[in-house]
C-alpha cells in the first residue's frame, strides 16, 4: 500500500539522518532558505540500547552489549513532528535529525531533504568497509 511505502521511505530517511555527521546536518540546515522554528517535544535525551548480534550473521541472536544513543523529538510551527536519533551523546545532531525528519514529511521541503539524503547515502557508501572472514584450510 502507499502508506506502507511512505513509512518505509521515512524509515530509510531516518536511518540516513542517523548516519550523517553533525557537520553535514548543520551545513544543510544553514543552507535552508527558510529556517524552520522547532520547539522541543521530548529531549534531547541520552540512554542505552541493547545491541544484538547473530553468530555468522544467521545464527541464534545474542546480546552483544549496550550502546549509548541520543534521541530528540521536535514540532515545527506548522505542526509537523520529527524524531531523530544518533549513536553517542550528540544532542545537537539528534535535534537536527529531528528537524530534517519533520521537513521530510512536508511536500514543500521533501525534495530538498532528499538531496541531503542522497549526499549522505553516497558518503556512507564511499566509506563502507566490507568485512569477511577468511577460513584457513586444514594443513
mmCIF file with all atom_site columns, C-alpha atoms in Angstrom:
data_model
loop_
_atom_site.group_PDB
_atom_site.id
_atom_site.type_symbol
_atom_site.label_atom_id
_atom_site.label_alt_id
_atom_site.label_comp_id
_atom_site.label_asym_id
_atom_site.label_entity_id
_atom_site.label_seq_id
_atom_site.pdbx_PDB_ins_code
_atom_site.Cartn_x
_atom_site.Cartn_y
_atom_site.Cartn_z
_atom_site.occupancy
_atom_site.B_iso_or_equiv
_atom_site.pdbx_formal_charge
_atom_site.auth_seq_id
_atom_site.auth_comp_id
_atom_site.auth_asym_id
_atom_site.auth_atom_id
_atom_site.pdbx_PDB_model_num
ATOM 1   C CA . UNK A 1 1   ? 0.000  0.000   0.000  1.00 0.00 ? 1   UNK A CA 1
ATOM 2   C CA . UNK A 1 2   ? 1.015  3.636   -0.383 1.00 0.00 ? 2   UNK A CA 1
ATOM 3   C CA . UNK A 1 3   ? 1.016  4.097   3.390  1.00 0.00 ? 3   UNK A CA 1
ATOM 4   C CA . UNK A 1 4   ? 3.497  1.237   3.868  1.00 0.00 ? 4   UNK A CA 1
ATOM 5   C CA . UNK A 1 5   ? 5.646  2.707   1.101  1.00 0.00 ? 5   UNK A CA 1
ATOM 6   C CA . UNK A 1 6   ? 5.666  6.145   2.744  1.00 0.00 ? 6   UNK A CA 1
ATOM 7   C CA . UNK A 1 7   ? 6.535  4.604   6.111  1.00 0.00 ? 7   UNK A CA 1
ATOM 8   C CA . UNK A 1 8   ? 9.379  2.655   4.501  1.00 0.00 ? 8   UNK A CA 1
ATOM 9   C CA . UNK A 1 9   ? 10.671 5.818   2.796  1.00 0.00 ? 9   UNK A CA 1
ATOM 10  C CA . UNK A 1 10  ? 10.586 7.708   6.073  1.00 0.00 ? 10  UNK A CA 1
ATOM 11  C CA . UNK A 1 11  ? 12.342 4.848   7.886  1.00 0.00 ? 11  UNK A CA 1
ATOM 12  C CA . UNK A 1 12  ? 15.094 4.902   5.228  1.00 0.00 ? 12  UNK A CA 1
ATOM 13  C CA . UNK A 1 13  ? 15.360 8.695   5.582  1.00 0.00 ? 13  UNK A CA 1
ATOM 14  C CA . UNK A 1 14  ? 15.620 8.498   9.375  1.00 0.00 ? 14  UNK A CA 1
ATOM 15  C CA . UNK A 1 15  ? 18.343 5.848   9.056  1.00 0.00 ? 15  UNK A CA 1
ATOM 16  C CA . UNK A 1 16  ? 20.377 8.061   6.729  1.00 0.00 ? 16  UNK A CA 1
ATOM 17  C CA . UNK A 1 17  ? 19.907 11.087  9.007  1.00 0.00 ? 17  UNK A CA 1
ATOM 18  C CA . UNK A 1 18  ? 21.241 8.997   11.906 1.00 0.00 ? 18  UNK A CA 1
ATOM 19  C CA . UNK A 1 19  ? 24.351 8.131   9.836  1.00 0.00 ? 19  UNK A CA 1
ATOM 20  C CA . UNK A 1 20  ? 25.050 11.742  8.838  1.00 0.00 ? 20  UNK A CA 1
ATOM 21  C CA . UNK A 1 21  ? 27.615 13.758  10.753 1.00 0.00 ? 21  UNK A CA 1
ATOM 22  C CA . UNK A 1 22  ? 26.625 16.808  12.776 1.00 0.00 ? 22  UNK A CA 1
ATOM 23  C CA . UNK A 1 23  ? 28.637 18.945  10.322 1.00 0.00 ? 23  UNK A CA 1
ATOM 24  C CA . UNK A 1 24  ? 26.667 17.599  7.324  1.00 0.00 ? 24  UNK A CA 1
ATOM 25  C CA . UNK A 1 25  ? 23.336 18.270  9.031  1.00 0.00 ? 25  UNK A CA 1
ATOM 26  C CA . UNK A 1 26  ? 24.397 21.727  10.240 1.00 0.00 ? 26  UNK A CA 1
ATOM 27  C CA . UNK A 1 27  ? 25.647 22.705  6.759  1.00 0.00 ? 27  UNK A CA 1
ATOM 28  C CA . UNK A 1 28  ? 22.353 21.559  5.227  1.00 0.00 ? 28  UNK A CA 1
ATOM 29  C CA . UNK A 1 29  ? 20.396 23.499  7.871  1.00 0.00 ? 29  UNK A CA 1
ATOM 30  C CA . UNK A 1 30  ? 22.496 26.608  7.256  1.00 0.00 ? 30  UNK A CA 1
ATOM 31  C CA . UNK A 1 31  ? 21.728 26.288  3.526  1.00 0.00 ? 31  UNK A CA 1
ATOM 32  C CA . UNK A 1 32  ? 17.955 26.299  4.073  1.00 0.00 ? 32  UNK A CA 1
ATOM 33  C CA . UNK A 1 33  ? 16.360 29.471  2.710  1.00 0.00 ? 33  UNK A CA 1
ATOM 34  C CA . UNK A 1 34  ? 13.539 29.315  5.267  1.00 0.00 ? 34  UNK A CA 1
ATOM 35  C CA . UNK A 1 35  ? 14.865 28.184  8.644  1.00 0.00 ? 35  UNK A CA 1
ATOM 36  C CA . UNK A 1 36  ? 12.086 26.316  10.447 1.00 0.00 ? 36  UNK A CA 1
ATOM 37  C CA . UNK A 1 37  ? 11.322 27.157  14.055 1.00 0.00 ? 37  UNK A CA 1
ATOM 38  C CA . UNK A 1 38  ? 11.397 23.900  16.011 1.00 0.00 ? 38  UNK A CA 1
ATOM 39  C CA . UNK A 1 39  ? 10.056 23.523  19.535 1.00 0.00 ? 39  UNK A CA 1
ATOM 40  C CA . UNK A 1 40  ? 11.131 20.557  21.662 1.00 0.00 ? 40  UNK A CA 1
ATOM 41  C CA . UNK A 1 41  ? 8.536  17.838  22.249 1.00 0.00 ? 41  UNK A CA 1
ATOM 42  C CA . UNK A 1 42  ? 10.889 15.440  24.056 1.00 0.00 ? 42  UNK A CA 1
ATOM 43  C CA . UNK A 1 43  ? 14.599 15.516  24.705 1.00 0.00 ? 43  UNK A CA 1
ATOM 44  C CA . UNK A 1 44  ? 17.226 15.559  23.540 1.00 0.00 ? 44  UNK A CA 1
ATOM 45  C CA . UNK A 1 45  ? 17.807 12.685  25.937 1.00 0.00 ? 45  UNK A CA 1
ATOM 46  C CA . UNK A 1 46  ? 20.584 10.128  26.124 1.00 0.00 ? 46  UNK A CA 1
ATOM 47  C CA . UNK A 1 47  ? 20.191 6.498   27.116 1.00 0.00 ? 47  UNK A CA 1
ATOM 48  C CA . UNK A 1 48  ? 21.318 2.969   26.365 1.00 0.00 ? 48  UNK A CA 1
ATOM 49  C CA . UNK A 1 49  ? 20.046 0.364   23.919 1.00 0.00 ? 49  UNK A CA 1
ATOM 50  C CA . UNK A 1 50  ? 20.962 -3.302  23.770 1.00 0.00 ? 50  UNK A CA 1
ATOM 51  C CA . UNK A 1 51  ? 22.825 -4.251  20.608 1.00 0.00 ? 51  UNK A CA 1
ATOM 52  C CA . UNK A 1 52  ? 22.044 -7.764  19.381 1.00 0.00 ? 52  UNK A CA 1
ATOM 53  C CA . UNK A 1 53  ? 24.091 -9.897  17.037 1.00 0.00 ? 53  UNK A CA 1
ATOM 54  C CA . UNK A 1 54  ? 23.906 -13.264 15.297 1.00 0.00 ? 54  UNK A CA 1
ATOM 55  C CA . UNK A 1 55  ? 26.795 -15.684 15.081 1.00 0.00 ? 55  UNK A CA 1
ATOM 56  C CA . UNK A 1 56  ? 27.755 -15.959 11.429 1.00 0.00 ? 56  UNK A CA 1
ATOM 57  C CA . UNK A 1 57  ? 25.022 -13.486 10.514 1.00 0.00 ? 57  UNK A CA 1
ATOM 58  C CA . UNK A 1 58  ? 22.265 -16.086 10.641 1.00 0.00 ? 58  UNK A CA 1
ATOM 59  C CA . UNK A 1 59  ? 22.658 -17.974 13.912 1.00 0.00 ? 59  UNK A CA 1
ATOM 60  C CA . UNK A 1 60  ? 20.766 -17.583 17.153 1.00 0.00 ? 60  UNK A CA 1
ATOM 61  C CA . UNK A 1 61  ? 20.598 -13.961 18.377 1.00 0.00 ? 61  UNK A CA 1
ATOM 62  C CA . UNK A 1 62  ? 22.703 -12.928 21.368 1.00 0.00 ? 62  UNK A CA 1
ATOM 63  C CA . UNK A 1 63  ? 23.203 -9.720  23.340 1.00 0.00 ? 63  UNK A CA 1
ATOM 64  C CA . UNK A 1 64  ? 26.431 -8.110  22.141 1.00 0.00 ? 64  UNK A CA 1
ATOM 65  C CA . UNK A 1 65  ? 26.392 -5.201  24.596 1.00 0.00 ? 65  UNK A CA 1
ATOM 66  C CA . UNK A 1 66  ? 24.926 -1.768  25.206 1.00 0.00 ? 66  UNK A CA 1
ATOM 67  C CA . UNK A 1 67  ? 25.343 1.324   23.043 1.00 0.00 ? 67  UNK A CA 1
ATOM 68  C CA . UNK A 1 68  ? 24.754 4.945   24.007 1.00 0.00 ? 68  UNK A CA 1
ATOM 69  C CA . UNK A 1 69  ? 22.135 6.698   21.889 1.00 0.00 ? 69  UNK A CA 1
ATOM 70  C CA . UNK A 1 70  ? 20.600 10.172  21.931 1.00 0.00 ? 70  UNK A CA 1
ATOM 71  C CA . UNK A 1 71  ? 17.131 10.974  20.654 1.00 0.00 ? 71  UNK A CA 1
ATOM 72  C CA . UNK A 1 72  ? 15.064 14.096  20.216 1.00 0.00 ? 72  UNK A CA 1
ATOM 73  C CA . UNK A 1 73  ? 11.529 14.944  19.099 1.00 0.00 ? 73  UNK A CA 1
ATOM 74  C CA . UNK A 1 74  ? 10.508 18.372  17.810 1.00 0.00 ? 74  UNK A CA 1
ATOM 75  C CA . UNK A 1 75  ? 7.394  20.110  16.455 1.00 0.00 ? 75  UNK A CA 1
ATOM 76  C CA . UNK A 1 76  ? 7.575  22.719  13.705 1.00 0.00 ? 76  UNK A CA 1
ATOM 77  C CA . UNK A 1 77  ? 5.298  25.775  13.761 1.00 0.00 ? 77  UNK A CA 1
ATOM 78  C CA . UNK A 1 78  ? 3.073  24.151  11.109 1.00 0.00 ? 78  UNK A CA 1
ATOM 79  C CA . UNK A 1 79  ? 2.510  21.156  13.412 1.00 0.00 ? 79  UNK A CA 1
ATOM 80  C CA . UNK A 1 80  ? 4.820  18.616  11.715 1.00 0.00 ? 80  UNK A CA 1
ATOM 81  C CA . UNK A 1 81  ? 6.553  16.410  14.301 1.00 0.00 ? 81  UNK A CA 1
ATOM 82  C CA . UNK A 1 82  ? 10.007 14.984  13.678 1.00 0.00 ? 82  UNK A CA 1
ATOM 83  C CA . UNK A 1 83  ? 12.106 12.407  15.501 1.00 0.00 ? 83  UNK A CA 1
ATOM 84  C CA . UNK A 1 84  ? 15.870 11.999  15.369 1.00 0.00 ? 84  UNK A CA 1
ATOM 85  C CA . UNK A 1 85  ? 18.366 9.643   16.922 1.00 0.00 ? 85  UNK A CA 1
ATOM 86  C CA . UNK A 1 86  ? 22.088 9.057   16.809 1.00 0.00 ? 86  UNK A CA 1
ATOM 87  C CA . UNK A 1 87  ? 24.701 6.806   18.326 1.00 0.00 ? 87  UNK A CA 1
ATOM 88  C CA . UNK A 1 88  ? 26.594 8.600   21.074 1.00 0.00 ? 88  UNK A CA 1
ATOM 89  C CA . UNK A 1 89  ? 25.732 11.730  23.026 1.00 0.00 ? 89  UNK A CA 1
ATOM 90  C CA . UNK A 1 90  ? 25.472 14.432  20.322 1.00 0.00 ? 90  UNK A CA 1
ATOM 91  C CA . UNK A 1 91  ? 22.207 16.136  21.300 1.00 0.00 ? 91  UNK A CA 1
ATOM 92  C CA . UNK A 1 92  ? 22.619 18.877  18.655 1.00 0.00 ? 92  UNK A CA 1
ATOM 93  C CA . UNK A 1 93  ? 22.851 16.223  15.924 1.00 0.00 ? 93  UNK A CA 1
ATOM 94  C CA . UNK A 1 94  ? 19.771 14.368  17.228 1.00 0.00 ? 94  UNK A CA 1
ATOM 95  C CA . UNK A 1 95  ? 17.816 17.656  17.219 1.00 0.00 ? 95  UNK A CA 1
ATOM 96  C CA . UNK A 1 96  ? 18.912 18.494  13.650 1.00 0.00 ? 96  UNK A CA 1
ATOM 97  C CA . UNK A 1 97  ? 17.976 14.981  12.501 1.00 0.00 ? 97  UNK A CA 1
ATOM 98  C CA . UNK A 1 98  ? 14.523 15.501  14.061 1.00 0.00 ? 98  UNK A CA 1
ATOM 99  C CA . UNK A 1 99  ? 14.108 18.819  12.212 1.00 0.00 ? 99  UNK A CA 1
ATOM 100 C CA . UNK A 1 100 ? 15.007 17.187  8.889  1.00 0.00 ? 100 UNK A CA 1
ATOM 101 C CA . UNK A 1 101 ? 12.628 14.289  9.640  1.00 0.00 ? 101 UNK A CA 1
ATOM 102 C CA . UNK A 1 102 ? 9.812  16.814  10.101 1.00 0.00 ? 102 UNK A CA 1
ATOM 103 C CA . UNK A 1 103 ? 10.796 18.666  6.910  1.00 0.00 ? 103 UNK A CA 1
ATOM 104 C CA . UNK A 1 104 ? 10.898 15.322  5.035  1.00 0.00 ? 104 UNK A CA 1
ATOM 105 C CA . UNK A 1 105 ? 7.204  14.815  5.808  1.00 0.00 ? 105 UNK A CA 1
ATOM 106 C CA . UNK A 1 106 ? 6.206  18.145  4.219  1.00 0.00 ? 106 UNK A CA 1
ATOM 107 C CA . UNK A 1 107 ? 5.606  18.161  0.442  1.00 0.00 ? 107 UNK A CA 1
ATOM 108 C CA . UNK A 1 108 ? 7.129  21.669  0.162  1.00 0.00 ? 108 UNK A CA 1
ATOM 109 C CA . UNK A 1 109 ? 10.500 20.632  1.604  1.00 0.00 ? 109 UNK A CA 1
ATOM 110 C CA . UNK A 1 110 ? 10.705 16.865  0.937  1.00 0.00 ? 110 UNK A CA 1
ATOM 111 C CA . UNK A 1 111 ? 12.703 17.279  -2.319 1.00 0.00 ? 111 UNK A CA 1
ATOM 112 C CA . UNK A 1 112 ? 15.274 19.479  -0.562 1.00 0.00 ? 112 UNK A CA 1
ATOM 113 C CA . UNK A 1 113 ? 15.714 16.880  2.196  1.00 0.00 ? 113 UNK A CA 1
ATOM 114 C CA . UNK A 1 114 ? 16.005 14.125  -0.469 1.00 0.00 ? 114 UNK A CA 1
ATOM 115 C CA . UNK A 1 115 ? 19.048 15.953  -1.923 1.00 0.00 ? 115 UNK A CA 1
ATOM 116 C CA . UNK A 1 116 ? 20.695 15.906  1.520  1.00 0.00 ? 116 UNK A CA 1
ATOM 117 C CA . UNK A 1 117 ? 19.845 12.216  1.956  1.00 0.00 ? 117 UNK A CA 1
ATOM 118 C CA . UNK A 1 118 ? 21.311 11.351  -1.463 1.00 0.00 ? 118 UNK A CA 1
ATOM 119 C CA . UNK A 1 119 ? 24.579 13.059  -0.497 1.00 0.00 ? 119 UNK A CA 1
ATOM 120 C CA . UNK A 1 120 ? 24.660 11.182  2.830  1.00 0.00 ? 120 UNK A CA 1
ATOM 121 C CA . UNK A 1 121 ? 23.956 7.872   1.066  1.00 0.00 ? 121 UNK A CA 1
ATOM 122 C CA . UNK A 1 122 ? 26.851 8.481   -1.364 1.00 0.00 ? 122 UNK A CA 1
ATOM 123 C CA . UNK A 1 123 ? 29.201 9.353   1.518  1.00 0.00 ? 123 UNK A CA 1
ATOM 124 C CA . UNK A 1 124 ? 28.113 6.299   3.514  1.00 0.00 ? 124 UNK A CA 1
ATOM 125 C CA . UNK A 1 125 ? 28.648 4.009   0.512  1.00 0.00 ? 125 UNK A CA 1
ATOM 126 C CA . UNK A 1 126 ? 32.096 5.504   -0.142 1.00 0.00 ? 126 UNK A CA 1
ATOM 127 C CA . UNK A 1 127 ? 33.281 4.884   3.418  1.00 0.00 ? 127 UNK A CA 1
ATOM 128 C CA . UNK A 1 128 ? 31.680 1.466   3.991  1.00 0.00 ? 128 UNK A CA 1
ATOM 129 C CA . UNK A 1 129 ? 34.084 -1.331  4.831  1.00 0.00 ? 129 UNK A CA 1
ATOM 130 C CA . UNK A 1 130 ? 33.110 -4.831  3.764  1.00 0.00 ? 130 UNK A CA 1
ATOM 131 C CA . UNK A 1 131 ? 34.257 -7.358  6.350  1.00 0.00 ? 131 UNK A CA 1
ATOM 132 C CA . UNK A 1 132 ? 34.667 -11.028 5.592  1.00 0.00 ? 132 UNK A CA 1
ATOM 133 C CA . UNK A 1 133 ? 36.102 -13.998 7.399  1.00 0.00 ? 133 UNK A CA 1
ATOM 134 C CA . UNK A 1 134 ? 38.985 -15.949 5.956  1.00 0.00 ? 134 UNK A CA 1
ATOM 135 C CA . UNK A 1 135 ? 38.781 -19.638 6.709  1.00 0.00 ? 135 UNK A CA 1
ATOM 136 C CA . UNK A 1 136 ? 42.074 -21.440 6.823  1.00 0.00 ? 136 UNK A CA 1
ATOM 137 C CA . UNK A 1 137 ? 42.078 -24.878 5.287  1.00 0.00 ? 137 UNK A CA 1
ATOM 138 C CA . UNK A 1 138 ? 43.456 -27.883 7.137  1.00 0.00 ? 138 UNK A CA 1
ATOM 139 C CA . UNK A 1 139 ? 47.241 -28.099 6.629  1.00 0.00 ? 139 UNK A CA 1
#
